[in-house]
Coordinates of C-alpha atoms and ligand atoms in Angstrom, one line a residue:
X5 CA 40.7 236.3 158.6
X6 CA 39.2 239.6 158.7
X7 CA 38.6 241.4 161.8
X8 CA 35.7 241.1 163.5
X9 CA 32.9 244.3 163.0
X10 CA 31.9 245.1 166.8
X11 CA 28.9 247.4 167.5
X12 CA 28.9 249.3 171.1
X13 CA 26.5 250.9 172.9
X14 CA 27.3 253.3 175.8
X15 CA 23.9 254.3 178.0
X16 CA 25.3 255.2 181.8
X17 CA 24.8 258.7 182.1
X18 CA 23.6 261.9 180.3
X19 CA 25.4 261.2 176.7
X20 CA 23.8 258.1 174.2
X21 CA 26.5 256.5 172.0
X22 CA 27.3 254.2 169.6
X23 CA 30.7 253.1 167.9
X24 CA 31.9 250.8 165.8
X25 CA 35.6 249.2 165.9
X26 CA 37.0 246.5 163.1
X27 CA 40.4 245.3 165.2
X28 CA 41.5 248.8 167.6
X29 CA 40.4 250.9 164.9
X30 CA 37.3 252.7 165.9
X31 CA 35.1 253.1 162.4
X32 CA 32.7 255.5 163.8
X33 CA 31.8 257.1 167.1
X34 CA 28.5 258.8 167.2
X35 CA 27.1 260.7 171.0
X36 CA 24.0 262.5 171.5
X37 CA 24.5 264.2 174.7
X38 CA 21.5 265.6 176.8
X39 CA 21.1 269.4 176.8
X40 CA 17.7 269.0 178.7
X41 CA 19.5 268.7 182.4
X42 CA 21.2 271.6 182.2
X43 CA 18.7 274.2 183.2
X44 CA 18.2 271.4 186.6
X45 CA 22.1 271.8 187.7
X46 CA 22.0 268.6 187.0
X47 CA 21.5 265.1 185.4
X48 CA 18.2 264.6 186.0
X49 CA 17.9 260.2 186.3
X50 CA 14.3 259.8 184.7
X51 CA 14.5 262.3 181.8
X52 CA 17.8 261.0 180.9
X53 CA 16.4 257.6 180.9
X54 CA 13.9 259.1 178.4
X55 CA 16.1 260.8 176.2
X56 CA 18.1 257.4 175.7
X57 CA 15.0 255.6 174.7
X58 CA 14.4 258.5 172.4
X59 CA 18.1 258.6 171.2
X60 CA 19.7 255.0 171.4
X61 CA 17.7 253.8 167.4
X62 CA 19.1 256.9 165.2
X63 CA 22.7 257.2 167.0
X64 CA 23.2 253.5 166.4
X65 CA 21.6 253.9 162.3
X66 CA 23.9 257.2 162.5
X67 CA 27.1 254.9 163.8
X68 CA 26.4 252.0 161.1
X69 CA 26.4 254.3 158.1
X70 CA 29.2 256.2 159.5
X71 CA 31.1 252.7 159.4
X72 CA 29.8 251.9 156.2
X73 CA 27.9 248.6 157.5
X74 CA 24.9 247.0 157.9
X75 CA 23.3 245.6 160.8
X76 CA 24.0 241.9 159.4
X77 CA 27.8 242.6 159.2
X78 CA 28.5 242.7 162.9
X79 CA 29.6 240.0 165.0
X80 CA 29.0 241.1 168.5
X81 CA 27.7 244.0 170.7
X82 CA 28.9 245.5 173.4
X83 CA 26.9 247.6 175.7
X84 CA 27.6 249.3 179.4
X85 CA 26.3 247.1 182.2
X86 CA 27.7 249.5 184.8
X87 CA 28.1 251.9 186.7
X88 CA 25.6 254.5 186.4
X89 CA 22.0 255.5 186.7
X90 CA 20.0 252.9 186.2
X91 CA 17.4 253.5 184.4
X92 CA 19.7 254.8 181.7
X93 CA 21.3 251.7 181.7
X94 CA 18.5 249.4 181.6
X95 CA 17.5 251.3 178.1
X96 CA 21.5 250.3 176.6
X97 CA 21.0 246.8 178.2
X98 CA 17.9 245.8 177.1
X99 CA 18.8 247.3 173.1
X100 CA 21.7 244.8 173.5
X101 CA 19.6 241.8 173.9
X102 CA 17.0 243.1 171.6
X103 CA 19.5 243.2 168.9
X104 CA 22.0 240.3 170.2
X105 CA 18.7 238.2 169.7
X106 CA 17.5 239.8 166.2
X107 CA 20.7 239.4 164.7
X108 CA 21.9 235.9 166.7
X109 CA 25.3 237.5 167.5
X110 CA 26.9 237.5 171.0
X111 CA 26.1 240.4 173.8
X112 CA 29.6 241.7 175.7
X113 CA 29.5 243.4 178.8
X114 CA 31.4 246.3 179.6
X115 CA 32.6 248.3 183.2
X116 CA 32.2 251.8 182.1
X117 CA 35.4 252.6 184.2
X118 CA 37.4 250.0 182.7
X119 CA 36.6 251.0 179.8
X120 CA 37.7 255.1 180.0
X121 CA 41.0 253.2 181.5
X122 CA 41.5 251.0 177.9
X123 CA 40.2 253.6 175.8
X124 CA 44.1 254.4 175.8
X125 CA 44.2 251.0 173.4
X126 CA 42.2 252.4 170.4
X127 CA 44.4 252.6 167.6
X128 CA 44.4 256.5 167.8
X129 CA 44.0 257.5 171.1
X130 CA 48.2 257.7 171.6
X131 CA 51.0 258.0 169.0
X132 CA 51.5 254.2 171.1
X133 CA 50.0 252.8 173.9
X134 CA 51.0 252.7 177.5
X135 CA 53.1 249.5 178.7
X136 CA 52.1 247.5 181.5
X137 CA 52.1 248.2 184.7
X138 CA 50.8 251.9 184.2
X139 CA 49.0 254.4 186.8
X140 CA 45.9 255.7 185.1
X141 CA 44.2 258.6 187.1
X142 CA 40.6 258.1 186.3
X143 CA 38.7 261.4 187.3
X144 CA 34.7 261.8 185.8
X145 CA 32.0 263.3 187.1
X146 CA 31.3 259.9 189.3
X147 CA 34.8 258.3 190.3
X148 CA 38.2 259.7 191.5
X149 CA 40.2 256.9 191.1
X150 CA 44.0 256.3 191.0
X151 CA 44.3 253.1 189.1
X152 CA 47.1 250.5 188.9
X153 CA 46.9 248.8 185.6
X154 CA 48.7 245.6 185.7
X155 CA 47.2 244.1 182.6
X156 CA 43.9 244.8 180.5
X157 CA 42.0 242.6 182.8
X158 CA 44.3 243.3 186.0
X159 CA 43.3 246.5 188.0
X160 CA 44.0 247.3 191.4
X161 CA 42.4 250.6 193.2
X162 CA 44.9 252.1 194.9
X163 CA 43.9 255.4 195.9
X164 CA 40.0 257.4 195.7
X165 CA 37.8 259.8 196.2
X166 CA 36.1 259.5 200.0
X167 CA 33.5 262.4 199.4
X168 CA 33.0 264.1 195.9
X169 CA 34.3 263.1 192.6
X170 CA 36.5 265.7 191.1
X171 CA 33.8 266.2 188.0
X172 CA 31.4 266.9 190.7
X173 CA 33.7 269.4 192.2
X174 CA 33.7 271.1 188.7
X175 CA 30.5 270.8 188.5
X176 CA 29.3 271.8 192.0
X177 CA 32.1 274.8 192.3
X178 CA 30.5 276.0 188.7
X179 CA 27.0 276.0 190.0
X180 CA 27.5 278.1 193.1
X181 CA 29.7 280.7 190.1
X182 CA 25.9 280.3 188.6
X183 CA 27.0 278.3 185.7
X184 CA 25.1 275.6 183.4
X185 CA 25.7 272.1 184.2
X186 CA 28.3 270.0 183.3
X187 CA 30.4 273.4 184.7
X188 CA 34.0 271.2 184.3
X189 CA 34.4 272.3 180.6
X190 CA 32.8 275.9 181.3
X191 CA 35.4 276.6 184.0
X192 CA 38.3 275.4 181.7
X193 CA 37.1 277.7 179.0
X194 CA 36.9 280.4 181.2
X195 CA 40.0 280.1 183.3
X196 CA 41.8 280.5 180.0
X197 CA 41.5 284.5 180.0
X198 CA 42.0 284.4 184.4
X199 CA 44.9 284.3 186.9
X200 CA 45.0 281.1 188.4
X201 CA 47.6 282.8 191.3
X202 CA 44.7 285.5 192.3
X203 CA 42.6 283.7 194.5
X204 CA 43.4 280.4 197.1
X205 CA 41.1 277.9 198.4
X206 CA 41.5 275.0 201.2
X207 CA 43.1 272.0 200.4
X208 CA 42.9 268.6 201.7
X209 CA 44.8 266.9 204.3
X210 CA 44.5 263.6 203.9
X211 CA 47.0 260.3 204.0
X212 CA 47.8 258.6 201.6
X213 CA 46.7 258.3 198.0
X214 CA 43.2 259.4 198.7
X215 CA 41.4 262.3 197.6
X216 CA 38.6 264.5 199.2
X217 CA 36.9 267.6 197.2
X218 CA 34.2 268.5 199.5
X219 CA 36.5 270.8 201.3
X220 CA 37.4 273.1 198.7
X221 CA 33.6 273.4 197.3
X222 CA 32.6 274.3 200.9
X223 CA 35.6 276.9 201.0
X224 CA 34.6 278.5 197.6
X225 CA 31.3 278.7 198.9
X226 CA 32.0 280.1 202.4
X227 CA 34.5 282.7 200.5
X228 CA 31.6 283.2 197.5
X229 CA 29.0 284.0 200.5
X230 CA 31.4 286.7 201.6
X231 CA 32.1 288.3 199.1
X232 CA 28.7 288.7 197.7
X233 CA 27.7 290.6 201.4
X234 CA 30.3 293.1 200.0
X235 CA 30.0 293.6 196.4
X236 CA 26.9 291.8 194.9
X237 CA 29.1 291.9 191.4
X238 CA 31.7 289.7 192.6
X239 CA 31.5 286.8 190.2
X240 CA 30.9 288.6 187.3
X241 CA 33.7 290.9 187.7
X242 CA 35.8 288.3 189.3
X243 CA 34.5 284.6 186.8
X244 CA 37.9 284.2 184.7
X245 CA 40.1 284.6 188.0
X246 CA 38.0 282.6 189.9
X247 CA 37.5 279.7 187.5
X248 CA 41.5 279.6 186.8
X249 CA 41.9 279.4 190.7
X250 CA 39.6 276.7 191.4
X251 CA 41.0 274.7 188.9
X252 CA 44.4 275.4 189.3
X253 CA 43.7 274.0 192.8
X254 CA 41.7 270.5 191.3
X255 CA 44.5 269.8 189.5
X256 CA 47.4 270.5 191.9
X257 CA 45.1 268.4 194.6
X258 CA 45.1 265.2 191.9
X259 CA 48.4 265.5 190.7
X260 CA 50.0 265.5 194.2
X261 CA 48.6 262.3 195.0
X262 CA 49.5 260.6 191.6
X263 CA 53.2 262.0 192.0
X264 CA 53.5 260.1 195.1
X265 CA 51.8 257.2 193.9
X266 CA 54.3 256.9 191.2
X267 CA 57.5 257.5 193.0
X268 CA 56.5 255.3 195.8
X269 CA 55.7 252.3 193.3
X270 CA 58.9 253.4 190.5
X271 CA 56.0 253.1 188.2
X272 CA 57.0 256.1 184.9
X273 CA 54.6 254.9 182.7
X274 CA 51.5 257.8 184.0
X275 CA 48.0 257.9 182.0
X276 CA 44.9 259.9 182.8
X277 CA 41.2 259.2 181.7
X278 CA 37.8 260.2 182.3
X279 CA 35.6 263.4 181.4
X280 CA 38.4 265.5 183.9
X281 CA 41.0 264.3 181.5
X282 CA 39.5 266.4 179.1
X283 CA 40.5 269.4 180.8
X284 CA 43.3 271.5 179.6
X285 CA 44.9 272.8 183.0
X286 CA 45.0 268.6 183.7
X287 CA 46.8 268.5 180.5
X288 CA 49.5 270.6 180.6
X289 CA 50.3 270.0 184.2
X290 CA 51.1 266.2 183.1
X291 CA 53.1 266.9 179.9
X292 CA 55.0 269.2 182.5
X293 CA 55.6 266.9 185.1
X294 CA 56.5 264.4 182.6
X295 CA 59.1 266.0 180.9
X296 CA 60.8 267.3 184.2
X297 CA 60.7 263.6 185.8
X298 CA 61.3 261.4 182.1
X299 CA 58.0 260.1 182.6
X300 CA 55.9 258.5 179.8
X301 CA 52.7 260.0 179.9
X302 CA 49.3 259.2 178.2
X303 CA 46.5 261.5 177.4
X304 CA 43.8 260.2 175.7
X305 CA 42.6 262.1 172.1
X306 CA 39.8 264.6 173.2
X307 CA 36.9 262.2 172.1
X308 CA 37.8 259.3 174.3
X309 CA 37.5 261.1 177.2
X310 CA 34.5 262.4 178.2
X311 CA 31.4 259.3 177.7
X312 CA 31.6 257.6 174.4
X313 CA 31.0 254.5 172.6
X314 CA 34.2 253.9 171.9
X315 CA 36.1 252.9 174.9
X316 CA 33.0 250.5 175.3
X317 CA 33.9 249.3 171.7
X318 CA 37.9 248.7 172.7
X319 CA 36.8 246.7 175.7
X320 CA 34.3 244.5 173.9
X321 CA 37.1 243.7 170.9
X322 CA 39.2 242.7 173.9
X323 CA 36.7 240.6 175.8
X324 CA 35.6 239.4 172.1
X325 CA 39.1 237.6 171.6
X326 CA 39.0 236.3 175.0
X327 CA 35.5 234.9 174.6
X328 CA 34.1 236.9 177.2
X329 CA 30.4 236.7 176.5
X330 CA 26.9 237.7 178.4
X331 CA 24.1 235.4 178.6
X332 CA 20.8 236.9 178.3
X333 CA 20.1 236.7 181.4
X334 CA 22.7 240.1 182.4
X335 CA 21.4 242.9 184.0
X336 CA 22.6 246.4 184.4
X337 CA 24.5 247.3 187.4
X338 CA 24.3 250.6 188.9
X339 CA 27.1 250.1 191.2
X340 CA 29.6 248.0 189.6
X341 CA 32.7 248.2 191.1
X342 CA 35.7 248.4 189.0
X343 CA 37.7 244.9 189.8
X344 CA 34.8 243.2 190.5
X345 CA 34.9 240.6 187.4
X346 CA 38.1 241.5 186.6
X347 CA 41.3 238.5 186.2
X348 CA 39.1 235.8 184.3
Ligands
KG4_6 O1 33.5 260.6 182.1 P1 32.4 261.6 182.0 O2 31.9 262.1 180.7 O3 31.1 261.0 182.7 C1 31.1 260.2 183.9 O4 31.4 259.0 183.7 O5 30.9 260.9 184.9 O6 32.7 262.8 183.0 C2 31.9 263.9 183.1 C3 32.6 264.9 184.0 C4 31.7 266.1 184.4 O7 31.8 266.3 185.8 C5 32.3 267.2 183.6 O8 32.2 268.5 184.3 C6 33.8 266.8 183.6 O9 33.8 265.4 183.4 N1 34.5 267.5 182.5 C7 35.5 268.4 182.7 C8 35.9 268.8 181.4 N2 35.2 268.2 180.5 C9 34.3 267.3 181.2 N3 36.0 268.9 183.9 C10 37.0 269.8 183.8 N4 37.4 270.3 182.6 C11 36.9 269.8 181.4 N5 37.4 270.3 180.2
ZN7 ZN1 32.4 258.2 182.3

């Protein structure tokens, strides 16, 4: 039998997308991502509900001719049911039942964190996938998680953020440097032309495998504040340095605690996922650690990290074999916590 066409629709945030996936292979995976928050600093929950209204019909045309398909050739859709703003949400739920109805085909709910966590499945996210148990750090612009990943459908907190999420500490850091929102991928562009040794901030103390980020936006600012008194051209003659210090600093802080979290378990087999995982400092810090400690490690291609249709897609082909489906009586979930329907 053929496999089976599976339309996804991912609504949670700032970015609307569609995919489509026949087995793991993703057939297309279409985003329109919101430019209209960045002059606020900021995703700005109402407008982005807009734009998804205004967005959510041509990306999922866009992601059907991309596949080559037609509406009457799919056999399920998958859509985002949490967590995330929701108003955006409500606008990907209630397409999914719109269409699920139109069409008479099933509706699959997906946990938009489990999902950047199996987005590792998709046929070409990794030259192979990672083997179970793994330790996926999940780092967005909401969550700081350390996962441990005992089975698709088998997920176990085991470490997190208790104030800011390390996105937001990109994000945050990048606005007081007077840069556009979502700053993460500014400062990673940046930092490539700066000395990452030329400036220090305050790190955490903190036990165990938790993380806190508040401490180091509070130091850049304190530091920021200071040095403006003195030379009111500090950041612009200072931005490349800066940026490469602060994130040399996000990623030492995250990678410290998922060191220990892997040598304390014996677990080698190390992913990351998330918009963070896009970044390139995050990267290469890995791939190092893995190749001096024999680890396996997994980073997701470039377009599975950061919001996307696609990891909503893997999760819904999963749940799809499993006969996971949603009655129409699902609602979104703003705060949907990652093990909450998990093990069934
Ligand atoms: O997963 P994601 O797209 O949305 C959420 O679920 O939150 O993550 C967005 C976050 C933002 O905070 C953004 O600044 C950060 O990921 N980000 C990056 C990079 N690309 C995206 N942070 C650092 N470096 C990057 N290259
Ligand atoms: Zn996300």
């Amino acid at each position: 039998m053929s496999e089976p066409l599976i339309l996804a629709i991912e609504s949670s945030c700032d970015d609307t997308s569609a995919a489509v996936i026949s087995g793991n292979k993703i057939l297309s995976n279409i985003a329109a991502t919101q430019s209209i928050h960045n002059e606020y600093g900021g995703v700005v929950p109402e407008l982005a509900s807009r734009a998804h209204q205004q967005n959510i019909i041509p990306v999922v045309a866009k992601a059907l001719t991309l596949a080559n398909i037609q509406q009457n050739d799919l056999q399920a859709i998958g859509f985002t049911r949490g967590p995330g703003l929701l108003g955006s949400l409500l606008v990907g739920t209630s397409f999914a039942k719109s269409l699920s109805m139109a069409l008479d085909i099933p509706m699959i709910e997906v946990n938009h964190l489990q999902a950047h966590i199996l987005a590792h499945f998709i046929d070409d996210a990794n030259p192979k996938p990672p083997r179970f148990p793994f330790l996926c750090l999940t780092v967005s612009g909401g969550h700081t998680l350390i996962v441990l990943v005992r089975d698709f459908f088998d997920m176990e907190i085991i470490g997190k953020t208790t104030d800011d999420a390390a996105g937001e500490a990109f994000d945050k850091i990048g606005k007081i440097f007077g840069l556009d929102y979502p700053a993460g991928p500014i400062i990673d562009k940046l930092a490539q032309s700066g000395n990452p040794g030329r400036f220090r901030f305050n790190k955490p103390k903190i036990d165990g495998y938790d993380y806190s980020f508040s401490g180091i936006k509070t130091s850049v600012l304190y530091f920021i504040q200071k040095e403006l008194k003195k030379n009111d051209a500090f950041i612009a003659e200072n931005l490349a340095d800066l940026c490469a210090s602060v994130q040399e600093d996000i990623v030492d802080i995250l990678l410290d605690k998922l060191m220990q979290a892997a040598t304390d378990l014996g677990i080698s087999e190390i992913a990351i996922a998330g918009g963070v995982s896009a970044n390139s400092a995050l990267r290469a810090a890995l791939k190092k650690i893995g190749d001096e400690k024999n680890w396996n490690i997994y980073i997701p291609k470039f377009e599975y990290t950061t919001d996307n249709a696609a990891m909503i897609a893997m999760v819904a082909r999963l749940k799809f074999d499993r006969g996971e489906f949603a009655d129409l009586s699902v609602s979104a979930t703003a705060r949907y916590d990652l093990t909450e329907e998990l093990g069934g």
